[in-house]
Coordinates of N, CA and C in Angstrom, one line a residue:
M976 N 53.1 137.6 74.4 CA 51.8 137.4 75.0 C 51.7 138.2 76.3
S977 N 50.4 138.4 76.7 CA 50.2 139.1 78.0 C 49.6 138.2 78.9
I978 N 50.2 138.0 80.1 CA 49.7 137.1 81.1 C 49.0 137.9 82.2
T979 N 47.7 137.7 82.3 CA 46.9 138.4 83.3 C 46.0 137.4 84.1
P980 N 46.7 136.6 85.0 CA 46.0 135.6 85.7 C 44.8 136.1 86.5
S981 N 43.8 135.2 86.7 CA 42.7 135.6 87.6 C 43.0 135.4 89.0
V982 N 44.1 134.6 89.3 CA 44.5 134.4 90.7 C 45.6 135.3 91.0
Q983 N 45.6 135.8 92.3 CA 46.7 136.7 92.7 C 48.0 135.9 92.9
V984 N 49.1 136.5 92.5 CA 50.3 135.9 92.7 C 51.2 136.8 93.5
G985 N 52.2 136.3 94.1 CA 53.1 137.1 94.9 C 54.0 136.2 95.8
V986 N 54.9 136.8 96.5 CA 55.8 136.1 97.3 C 55.1 135.7 98.6
V987 N 55.1 134.4 99.0 CA 54.5 133.9 100.2 C 55.5 133.7 101.3
P988 N 55.4 134.3 102.4 CA 56.4 134.0 103.5 C 56.4 132.6 103.9
F989 N 57.5 132.2 104.5 CA 57.7 130.8 105.1 C 57.8 129.7 104.0
E990 N 57.9 130.1 102.7 CA 58.1 129.1 101.7 C 59.3 129.5 100.8
P991 N 60.2 128.6 100.5 CA 61.3 129.0 99.7 C 60.9 129.6 98.4
L992 N 61.5 130.7 98.0 CA 61.1 131.5 96.9 C 61.0 130.6 95.6
G993 N 62.0 129.8 95.4 CA 62.0 129.0 94.2 C 60.8 128.0 94.1
T994 N 60.5 127.4 95.3 CA 59.4 126.5 95.4 C 58.1 127.2 95.1
H995 N 57.9 128.4 95.7 CA 56.7 129.2 95.5 C 56.5 129.6 94.0
V996 N 57.6 130.1 93.4 CA 57.5 130.5 92.0 C 57.1 129.3 91.1
L997 N 57.8 128.1 91.4 CA 57.5 126.9 90.6 C 56.0 126.5 90.7
K998 N 55.5 126.5 92.0 CA 54.1 126.1 92.2 C 53.1 127.0 91.5
Q999 N 53.4 128.3 91.6 CA 52.4 129.2 90.9 C 52.6 129.2 89.4
F1000 N 53.8 129.0 88.9 CA 54.0 128.9 87.5 C 53.3 127.7 87.0
R1001 N 53.5 126.5 87.7 CA 52.8 125.3 87.3 C 51.3 125.5 87.3
N1002 N 50.8 126.2 88.3 CA 49.3 126.5 88.3 C 48.8 127.3 87.2
L1003 N 49.6 128.2 86.7 CA 49.2 129.0 85.5 C 48.9 128.1 84.3
I1004 N 49.8 127.1 84.2 CA 49.6 126.2 83.1 C 48.4 125.2 83.3
L1005 N 48.4 124.6 84.5 CA 47.4 123.6 84.8 C 46.0 124.2 85.1
S1006 N 45.9 125.5 85.3 CA 44.6 126.2 85.5 C 44.1 126.7 84.1
G1007 N 44.9 126.6 83.1 CA 44.5 127.2 81.8 C 44.7 128.6 81.6
E1008 N 45.4 129.3 82.6 CA 45.7 130.7 82.4 C 46.6 131.0 81.3
V1009 N 47.5 130.1 81.0 CA 48.3 130.1 79.8 C 48.0 128.9 79.0
A1010 N 47.9 129.0 77.7 CA 47.4 127.9 76.9 C 48.5 127.1 76.2
P1011 N 48.2 125.9 75.8 CA 49.2 125.1 75.0 C 49.7 126.0 73.8
G1012 N 51.1 126.0 73.7 CA 51.7 126.8 72.6 C 52.0 128.2 73.0
D1013 N 51.5 128.7 74.1 CA 51.8 130.1 74.5 C 53.3 130.2 74.9
T1014 N 53.9 131.3 74.5 CA 55.3 131.6 74.8 C 55.3 132.1 76.3
L1015 N 56.5 132.0 76.9 CA 56.7 132.3 78.3 C 57.8 133.4 78.4
P1016 N 57.5 134.6 78.3 CA 58.5 135.7 78.4 C 59.0 135.9 79.8
E1017 N 60.3 135.7 79.9 CA 60.9 135.8 81.3 C 60.7 137.1 82.0
T1018 N 60.9 138.2 81.2 CA 60.8 139.5 81.8 C 59.3 139.8 82.4
E1019 N 58.3 139.4 81.6 CA 57.0 139.6 82.0 C 56.6 138.7 83.2
L1020 N 57.1 137.5 83.2 CA 56.8 136.6 84.3 C 57.5 137.0 85.5
A1021 N 58.7 137.5 85.4 CA 59.5 138.0 86.6 C 58.7 139.2 87.2
S1022 N 58.1 140.1 86.4 CA 57.3 141.2 86.9 C 56.1 140.7 87.5
L1023 N 55.4 139.7 86.9 CA 54.2 139.1 87.5 C 54.5 138.5 88.9
F1024 N 55.5 137.8 89.0 CA 55.8 137.1 90.3 C 56.6 138.0 91.3
K1025 N 57.0 139.2 90.8 CA 57.8 140.1 91.6 C 59.1 139.5 92.1
V1026 N 59.8 138.8 91.1 CA 61.1 138.2 91.4 C 62.1 138.6 90.3
S1027 N 63.3 138.2 90.4 CA 64.3 138.4 89.4 C 64.1 137.3 88.3
R1028 N 64.8 137.4 87.2 CA 64.6 136.4 86.2 C 65.2 135.0 86.5
G1029 N 66.1 135.0 87.5 CA 66.7 133.7 87.9 C 65.7 132.7 88.3
P1030 N 64.8 133.0 89.3 CA 63.8 132.0 89.7 C 62.9 131.6 88.6
I1031 N 62.7 132.5 87.6 CA 61.8 132.2 86.5 C 62.5 131.2 85.6
R1032 N 63.8 131.4 85.3 CA 64.6 130.4 84.5 C 64.6 129.0 85.2
D1033 N 64.8 129.0 86.5 CA 64.8 127.8 87.3 C 63.4 127.0 87.1
A1034 N 62.3 127.8 87.2 CA 61.0 127.2 87.1 C 60.8 126.7 85.7
I1035 N 61.2 127.4 84.7 CA 61.0 126.9 83.4 C 61.8 125.6 83.2
S1036 N 63.0 125.5 83.7 CA 63.8 124.3 83.6 C 63.1 123.1 84.3
A1037 N 62.5 123.4 85.5 CA 61.8 122.4 86.2 C 60.6 121.9 85.5
L1038 N 59.8 122.9 84.9 CA 58.6 122.5 84.2 C 58.9 121.8 82.9
E1039 N 60.1 122.1 82.3 CA 60.5 121.3 81.2 C 60.7 119.9 81.5
R1040 N 61.4 119.6 82.7 CA 61.6 118.3 83.2 C 60.2 117.6 83.4
E1041 N 59.2 118.3 83.9 CA 57.9 117.7 84.1 C 57.1 117.5 82.8
G1042 N 57.6 118.0 81.7 CA 56.9 117.8 80.5 C 55.9 118.8 80.1
L1043 N 55.8 119.9 80.9 CA 54.8 120.9 80.6 C 55.3 122.1 79.8
V1044 N 56.6 122.2 79.6 CA 57.2 123.3 78.9 C 58.3 122.8 77.9
V1045 N 58.4 123.4 76.8 CA 59.4 123.1 75.8 C 60.3 124.3 75.6
S1046 N 61.6 124.1 75.6 CA 62.6 125.1 75.3 C 63.4 124.7 74.1
E1047 N 63.7 125.7 73.3 CA 64.5 125.5 72.1 C 65.6 126.5 72.0
P1048 N 66.7 126.2 71.5 CA 67.8 127.2 71.4 C 67.4 128.5 70.7
R1049 N 67.7 129.6 71.3 CA 67.5 130.9 70.7 C 66.0 131.2 70.5
R1050 N 65.2 130.5 71.2 CA 63.7 130.8 71.1 C 63.1 130.8 72.6
R1051 N 62.1 131.6 72.7 CA 61.4 131.6 74.0 C 60.8 130.2 74.4
A1052 N 60.8 129.9 75.6 CA 60.2 128.7 76.1 C 58.7 128.8 75.9
R1053 N 58.0 127.7 75.7 CA 56.5 127.8 75.5 C 55.9 126.6 76.2
V1054 N 54.6 126.7 76.4 CA 53.8 125.6 77.0 C 53.7 124.5 75.9
V1055 N 53.9 123.3 76.3 CA 53.9 122.2 75.4 C 52.5 122.0 74.7
V1056 N 52.5 121.5 73.5 CA 51.3 121.1 72.8 C 51.4 119.6 72.6
L1057 N 50.5 118.8 73.1 CA 50.6 117.4 73.0 C 50.3 116.9 71.6
D1058 N 51.1 116.1 71.1 CA 50.8 115.4 69.8 C 50.6 113.9 70.0
E1059 N 50.3 113.2 69.0 CA 49.9 111.8 69.2 C 51.0 110.9 69.9
K1060 N 52.2 111.2 69.6 CA 53.3 110.5 70.2 C 53.3 110.8 71.7
D1061 N 53.2 112.0 72.1 CA 53.1 112.4 73.5 C 52.0 111.7 74.2
I1062 N 50.8 111.7 73.6 CA 49.7 111.0 74.2 C 49.9 109.5 74.4
E1063 N 50.5 108.9 73.4 CA 50.8 107.4 73.5 C 51.8 107.2 74.6
E1064 N 52.8 108.0 74.7 CA 53.9 107.8 75.8 C 53.3 108.0 77.2
I1065 N 52.5 109.0 77.3 CA 51.9 109.3 78.7 C 51.0 108.1 79.1
Y1066 N 50.2 107.7 78.1 CA 49.3 106.6 78.4 C 50.0 105.3 78.7
S1067 N 51.0 104.9 77.9 CA 51.7 103.7 78.2 C 52.5 103.7 79.5
L1068 N 53.1 104.8 79.8 CA 53.9 104.9 81.0 C 52.9 104.8 82.2
R1069 N 51.9 105.6 82.1 CA 50.9 105.6 83.2 C 50.3 104.3 83.5
R1070 N 50.0 103.6 82.4 CA 49.4 102.2 82.5 C 50.3 101.3 83.2
S1071 N 51.6 101.3 82.9 CA 52.5 100.4 83.6 C 52.6 100.6 85.1
L1072 N 52.4 101.9 85.5 CA 52.4 102.2 86.9 C 51.1 101.9 87.6
E1073 N 50.0 102.3 86.9 CA 48.7 102.3 87.6 C 48.1 100.9 87.7
L1074 N 48.4 100.0 86.9 CA 47.9 98.7 87.1 C 48.4 98.0 88.4
L1075 N 49.7 98.3 88.6 CA 50.3 97.9 89.9 C 49.7 98.6 91.1
A1076 N 49.5 99.9 90.9 CA 48.9 100.7 92.0 C 47.4 100.2 92.3
A1077 N 46.7 99.9 91.3 CA 45.3 99.4 91.4 C 45.3 98.1 92.1
E1078 N 46.1 97.2 91.7 CA 46.2 95.8 92.3 C 46.5 95.9 93.8
R1079 N 47.4 96.7 94.2 CA 47.8 96.8 95.6 C 46.8 97.6 96.4
A1080 N 46.2 98.6 95.8 CA 45.1 99.4 96.5 C 44.0 98.5 96.8
A1081 N 43.6 97.6 96.0 CA 42.5 96.7 96.3 C 42.8 95.9 97.6
R1082 N 44.0 95.7 97.9 CA 44.4 94.9 99.1 C 44.6 95.8 100.3
H1083 N 45.1 97.0 100.1 CA 45.6 97.8 101.2 C 44.8 99.1 101.5
A1084 N 43.9 99.5 100.6 CA 43.1 100.7 100.8 C 42.3 100.6 102.1
T1085 N 42.2 101.8 102.8 CA 41.5 101.8 104.1 C 40.1 102.5 103.9
E1086 N 39.3 102.5 104.9 CA 38.0 103.1 104.8 C 38.2 104.6 104.6
E1087 N 39.2 105.2 105.2 CA 39.5 106.6 105.0 C 39.8 106.9 103.5
D1088 N 40.6 106.0 102.8 CA 40.8 106.1 101.4 C 39.5 106.1 100.6
F1089 N 38.7 105.2 100.9 CA 37.4 105.1 100.2 C 36.5 106.4 100.4
A1090 N 36.5 106.9 101.6 CA 35.8 108.1 101.9 C 36.3 109.3 101.1
E1091 N 37.6 109.3 101.0 CA 38.2 110.4 100.2 C 37.9 110.3 98.8
M1092 N 37.9 109.1 98.2 CA 37.5 108.9 96.8 C 36.0 109.3 96.6
R1093 N 35.1 108.9 97.6 CA 33.7 109.2 97.4 C 33.5 110.8 97.4
D1094 N 34.3 111.4 98.3 CA 34.2 112.9 98.3 C 34.6 113.5 97.0
I1095 N 35.7 113.0 96.4 CA 36.2 113.5 95.2 C 35.2 113.3 94.1
L1096 N 34.5 112.1 94.1 CA 33.5 111.8 93.0 C 32.3 112.8 93.2
T1097 N 31.9 113.1 94.4 CA 30.8 114.1 94.6 C 31.2 115.4 94.0
R1098 N 32.5 115.8 94.2 CA 32.9 117.1 93.7 C 33.1 117.0 92.1
M1099 N 33.4 115.9 91.6 CA 33.5 115.7 90.1 C 32.1 115.9 89.5
E1100 N 31.1 115.3 90.1 CA 29.8 115.5 89.6 C 29.3 116.9 89.6
T1101 N 29.7 117.6 90.7 CA 29.4 119.1 90.7 C 30.0 119.8 89.6
E1102 N 31.3 119.6 89.4 CA 32.0 120.3 88.3 C 31.5 119.9 86.9
L1103 N 31.1 118.6 86.8 CA 30.5 118.2 85.5 C 29.2 119.1 85.2
N1104 N 28.4 119.2 86.2 CA 27.2 120.0 86.1 C 27.4 121.5 85.8
E1105 N 28.5 122.0 86.4 CA 28.9 123.4 86.2 C 29.7 123.6 85.0
G1106 N 30.1 122.5 84.3 CA 30.8 122.7 83.1 C 32.2 123.2 83.2
D1107 N 33.0 122.8 84.2 CA 34.4 123.3 84.4 C 35.3 122.1 84.1
P1108 N 35.8 122.0 82.8 CA 36.6 120.9 82.5 C 38.0 120.9 83.1
I1109 N 38.5 122.0 83.5 CA 39.8 122.1 84.1 C 39.8 121.6 85.5
Q1110 N 38.8 122.1 86.3 CA 38.7 121.6 87.7 C 38.3 120.1 87.7
L1111 N 37.5 119.7 86.8 CA 37.2 118.3 86.7 C 38.4 117.5 86.4
S1112 N 39.3 118.0 85.6 CA 40.6 117.2 85.3 C 41.4 117.1 86.6
H1113 N 41.5 118.2 87.4 CA 42.3 118.2 88.6 C 41.7 117.2 89.6
L1114 N 40.4 117.1 89.7 CA 39.8 116.1 90.6 C 40.0 114.7 90.1
D1115 N 40.0 114.5 88.8 CA 40.3 113.2 88.2 C 41.7 112.7 88.7
T1116 N 42.6 113.6 88.5 CA 44.0 113.3 89.0 C 44.0 113.0 90.5
A1117 N 43.3 113.8 91.3 CA 43.2 113.6 92.7 C 42.7 112.2 93.1
F1118 N 41.7 111.8 92.4 CA 41.1 110.5 92.6 C 42.1 109.4 92.4
H1119 N 42.9 109.5 91.3 CA 43.9 108.5 91.1 C 45.1 108.6 92.0
D1120 N 45.3 109.8 92.5 CA 46.4 110.0 93.5 C 46.1 109.2 94.8
V1121 N 44.8 109.2 95.1 CA 44.4 108.4 96.3 C 44.7 106.9 96.1
I1122 N 44.5 106.4 94.9 CA 44.7 105.0 94.6 C 46.2 104.7 94.7
Y1123 N 47.1 105.6 94.2 CA 48.5 105.4 94.4 C 48.9 105.4 95.8
R1124 N 48.4 106.4 96.6 CA 48.7 106.4 98.0 C 48.2 105.2 98.7
A1125 N 47.0 104.7 98.3 CA 46.4 103.5 98.9 C 47.2 102.2 98.6
S1126 N 48.1 102.3 97.6 CA 48.9 101.1 97.3 C 49.9 100.8 98.3
R1127 N 50.2 101.8 99.2 CA 51.2 101.7 100.2 C 52.5 101.2 99.7
H1128 N 52.9 101.9 98.6 CA 54.2 101.5 97.9 C 54.9 102.9 97.6
G1129 N 55.8 103.2 98.5 CA 56.5 104.5 98.4 C 57.1 104.8 97.1
R1130 N 57.9 103.9 96.6 CA 58.6 104.1 95.3 C 57.6 104.3 94.1
L1131 N 56.6 103.5 94.2 CA 55.6 103.6 93.1 C 54.9 105.0 93.2
Y1132 N 54.6 105.4 94.4 CA 54.0 106.8 94.5 C 54.9 107.9 94.0
K1133 N 56.2 107.7 94.3 CA 57.2 108.7 93.8 C 57.2 108.7 92.3
A1134 N 57.2 107.6 91.7 CA 57.2 107.5 90.2 C 56.0 108.2 89.6
W1135 N 54.8 108.0 90.3 CA 53.6 108.6 89.9 C 53.7 110.2 89.9
T1136 N 54.3 110.7 91.0 CA 54.4 112.1 91.2 C 55.2 112.8 90.1
E1137 N 56.1 112.0 89.5 CA 57.0 112.5 88.5 C 56.3 112.7 87.1
I1138 N 55.1 112.0 87.0 CA 54.4 112.2 85.7 C 53.0 112.8 86.0
R1139 N 52.7 113.1 87.2 CA 51.3 113.6 87.6 C 51.0 114.9 86.8
S1140 N 51.9 115.8 86.7 CA 51.6 117.0 86.0 C 51.2 116.8 84.5
Q1141 N 52.0 115.9 83.9 CA 51.7 115.6 82.5 C 50.3 114.9 82.4
V1142 N 50.0 114.0 83.3 CA 48.7 113.3 83.3 C 47.6 114.3 83.4
T1143 N 47.7 115.3 84.3 CA 46.7 116.3 84.5 C 46.6 117.1 83.2
F1144 N 47.7 117.5 82.6 CA 47.7 118.2 81.3 C 47.0 117.4 80.3
F1145 N 47.2 116.1 80.2 CA 46.6 115.1 79.3 C 45.1 115.2 79.5
L1146 N 44.6 115.1 80.8 CA 43.2 115.1 81.1 C 42.5 116.4 80.8
I1147 N 43.2 117.5 81.0 CA 42.7 118.8 80.6 C 42.4 118.9 79.1
T1148 N 43.4 118.4 78.3 CA 43.3 118.4 76.9 C 42.2 117.5 76.5
R1149 N 42.1 116.3 77.1 CA 41.0 115.4 76.8 C 39.6 116.0 77.1
N1150 N 39.5 116.6 78.2 CA 38.2 117.1 78.6 C 37.7 118.3 77.8
K1151 N 38.7 119.1 77.3 CA 38.4 120.2 76.4 C 38.0 119.7 75.0
A1152 N 38.7 118.6 74.6 CA 38.6 118.2 73.2 C 37.4 117.2 73.0
A1153 N 37.2 116.3 74.0 CA 36.2 115.3 73.9 C 35.1 115.5 74.9
V1154 N 34.2 116.4 74.5 CA 33.1 116.9 75.4 C 32.3 115.7 76.0
S1155 N 32.0 114.7 75.1 CA 31.1 113.6 75.6 C 31.8 112.7 76.5
S1156 N 33.1 112.8 76.8 CA 33.8 111.8 77.6 C 33.6 112.1 79.1
K1157 N 33.2 113.3 79.5 CA 33.3 113.6 80.9 C 32.4 112.7 81.8
S1158 N 31.1 112.6 81.4 CA 30.2 111.8 82.2 C 30.6 110.3 82.2
N1159 N 31.1 109.8 81.0 CA 31.6 108.5 81.0 C 32.7 108.2 81.9
A1160 N 33.6 109.2 82.0 CA 34.8 109.1 82.9 C 34.3 109.0 84.3
I1161 N 33.3 109.8 84.7 CA 32.9 109.7 86.1 C 32.2 108.4 86.4
E1162 N 31.5 107.8 85.5 CA 30.9 106.5 85.7 C 32.0 105.5 85.9
E1163 N 33.1 105.6 85.1 CA 34.2 104.6 85.2 C 34.8 104.7 86.6
H1164 N 34.9 106.0 87.1 CA 35.5 106.1 88.5 C 34.6 105.5 89.5
H1165 N 33.3 105.6 89.4 CA 32.4 104.9 90.3 C 32.6 103.4 90.3
S1166 N 32.8 102.9 89.1 CA 33.0 101.4 89.0 C 34.3 101.0 89.6
L1167 N 35.3 101.9 89.5 CA 36.6 101.6 90.1 C 36.5 101.6 91.6
L1168 N 35.8 102.5 92.2 CA 35.7 102.6 93.6 C 34.9 101.4 94.1
E1169 N 33.9 101.0 93.4 CA 33.1 99.8 93.9 C 34.0 98.5 93.9
A1170 N 34.8 98.4 92.8 CA 35.7 97.2 92.7 C 36.8 97.3 93.8
L1171 N 37.3 98.4 94.1 CA 38.3 98.6 95.2 C 37.7 98.2 96.5
M1172 N 36.4 98.6 96.8 CA 35.8 98.3 98.0 C 35.4 96.8 98.1
S1173 N 35.3 96.2 97.0 CA 35.0 94.7 97.0 C 36.2 93.9 97.3
R1174 N 37.4 94.5 97.3 CA 38.7 93.8 97.5 C 38.9 92.8 96.4
D1175 N 38.6 93.1 95.2 CA 38.8 92.2 94.1 C 39.9 92.7 93.2
P1176 N 41.2 92.4 93.5 CA 42.3 92.9 92.7 C 42.2 92.7 91.2
E1177 N 41.7 91.5 90.8 CA 41.6 91.1 89.4 C 40.7 92.0 88.6
R1178 N 39.5 92.3 89.3 CA 38.5 93.1 88.7 C 39.0 94.6 88.6
V1179 N 39.6 95.0 89.7 CA 40.1 96.4 89.7 C 41.2 96.6 88.6
V1180 N 42.1 95.7 88.4 CA 43.1 95.8 87.4 C 42.4 95.9 86.0
K1181 N 41.4 95.0 85.8 CA 40.7 95.0 84.5 C 40.0 96.3 84.2
L1182 N 39.3 96.8 85.2 CA 38.6 98.1 85.1 C 39.6 99.3 84.9
T1183 N 40.7 99.2 85.6 CA 41.7 100.3 85.5 C 42.2 100.3 84.1
D1184 N 42.6 99.1 83.5 CA 43.1 99.0 82.2 C 42.1 99.6 81.2
N1185 N 40.8 99.2 81.3 CA 39.8 99.7 80.4 C 39.6 101.2 80.5
H1186 N 39.7 101.7 81.7 CA 39.5 103.1 82.0 C 40.6 103.9 81.4
L1187 N 41.9 103.5 81.5 CA 43.0 104.2 80.9 C 43.0 104.2 79.4
L1188 N 42.6 103.0 78.9 CA 42.5 102.9 77.4 C 41.4 103.8 76.9
S1189 N 40.3 103.9 77.6 CA 39.2 104.7 77.1 C 39.6 106.2 77.0
A1190 N 40.4 106.6 78.1 CA 40.8 108.0 78.1 C 41.8 108.3 76.9
Y1191 N 42.7 107.3 76.7 CA 43.6 107.4 75.6 C 42.9 107.5 74.2
E1192 N 41.9 106.6 74.0 CA 41.3 106.5 72.8 C 40.4 107.8 72.5
R1193 N 39.8 108.3 73.6 CA 38.9 109.5 73.4 C 39.8 110.7 73.0
L1194 N 40.9 110.9 73.6 CA 41.7 112.0 73.2 C 42.4 111.8 71.9
S1195 N 42.8 110.6 71.6 CA 43.4 110.3 70.3 C 42.4 110.6 69.1
S1196 N 41.2 110.1 69.3 CA 40.1 110.3 68.3 C 39.8 111.8 68.2
A1197 N 39.7 112.5 69.3 CA 39.5 114.0 69.2 C 40.6 114.7 68.5
M1198 N 41.8 114.3 68.8 CA 43.0 115.0 68.1 C 43.0 114.7 66.6
K1199 N 42.6 113.5 66.2 CA 42.6 113.2 64.8 C 41.5 114.0 64.1
D1200 N 40.4 114.3 64.8 CA 39.3 115.1 64.2 C 39.7 116.6 64.1
S1201 N 40.5 117.0 65.1 CA 40.9 118.4 65.1 C 42.4 118.4 65.4
P1202 N 43.3 118.3 64.4 CA 44.7 118.2 64.6 C 45.3 119.4 65.2
T1203 N 46.3 119.2 66.1 CA 47.0 120.3 66.8 C 48.4 120.4 66.3
T1204 N 49.1 121.5 66.7 CA 50.5 121.7 66.3 C 51.3 120.7 67.2
S1205 N 52.3 120.1 66.5 CA 53.2 119.2 67.3 C 54.0 120.0 68.3
S1206 N 54.4 119.3 69.4 CA 55.3 119.9 70.4 C 56.7 119.7 70.0

């Protein structure tokens, strides 16, 4: 494959080389510059990032741990393609974390947290109108990131960061596959924010559970209508 990203890449001073390569490599995947199933040739990537193949191999290993890349013996690494089992596992793990985050955020979120969520929702509506499913997916993740931070639970937030890339990839896949889901998802976020601001933990947990289930069902349905290659 030929990788010709629209964003400029290169070595940035004052940031460890490995960290920089990993961040930009991850961005190639989560920006849609490389698609699910695309192979990741080390030599071409090393030339793109202007580094040796060592940092590329390290980044591939890290992205494999994040669930964005699949490596097989004697074959090039490739971007993961989500199958039904992947979707169910991401959903069920996220649900177990986010219900706790939502319950705690209803008690501990600050006015600054609410303001940040409102700003993200405004940007989500703009992206919906402009038809950018990838940016919409990143903003969706950012909204939930605020909820996790508002839970004021350090270990819970750390657990979330370990699956955040997979959740973003999930949302990108959903927003591309299930076109009608985008406006529904924004309405659900507005309801979540209203419930959080009302300081009603029981209602927030119920809405969160319904919201996550809706996202799971929309993508599962879309994948059944248009099956993809298993990862």
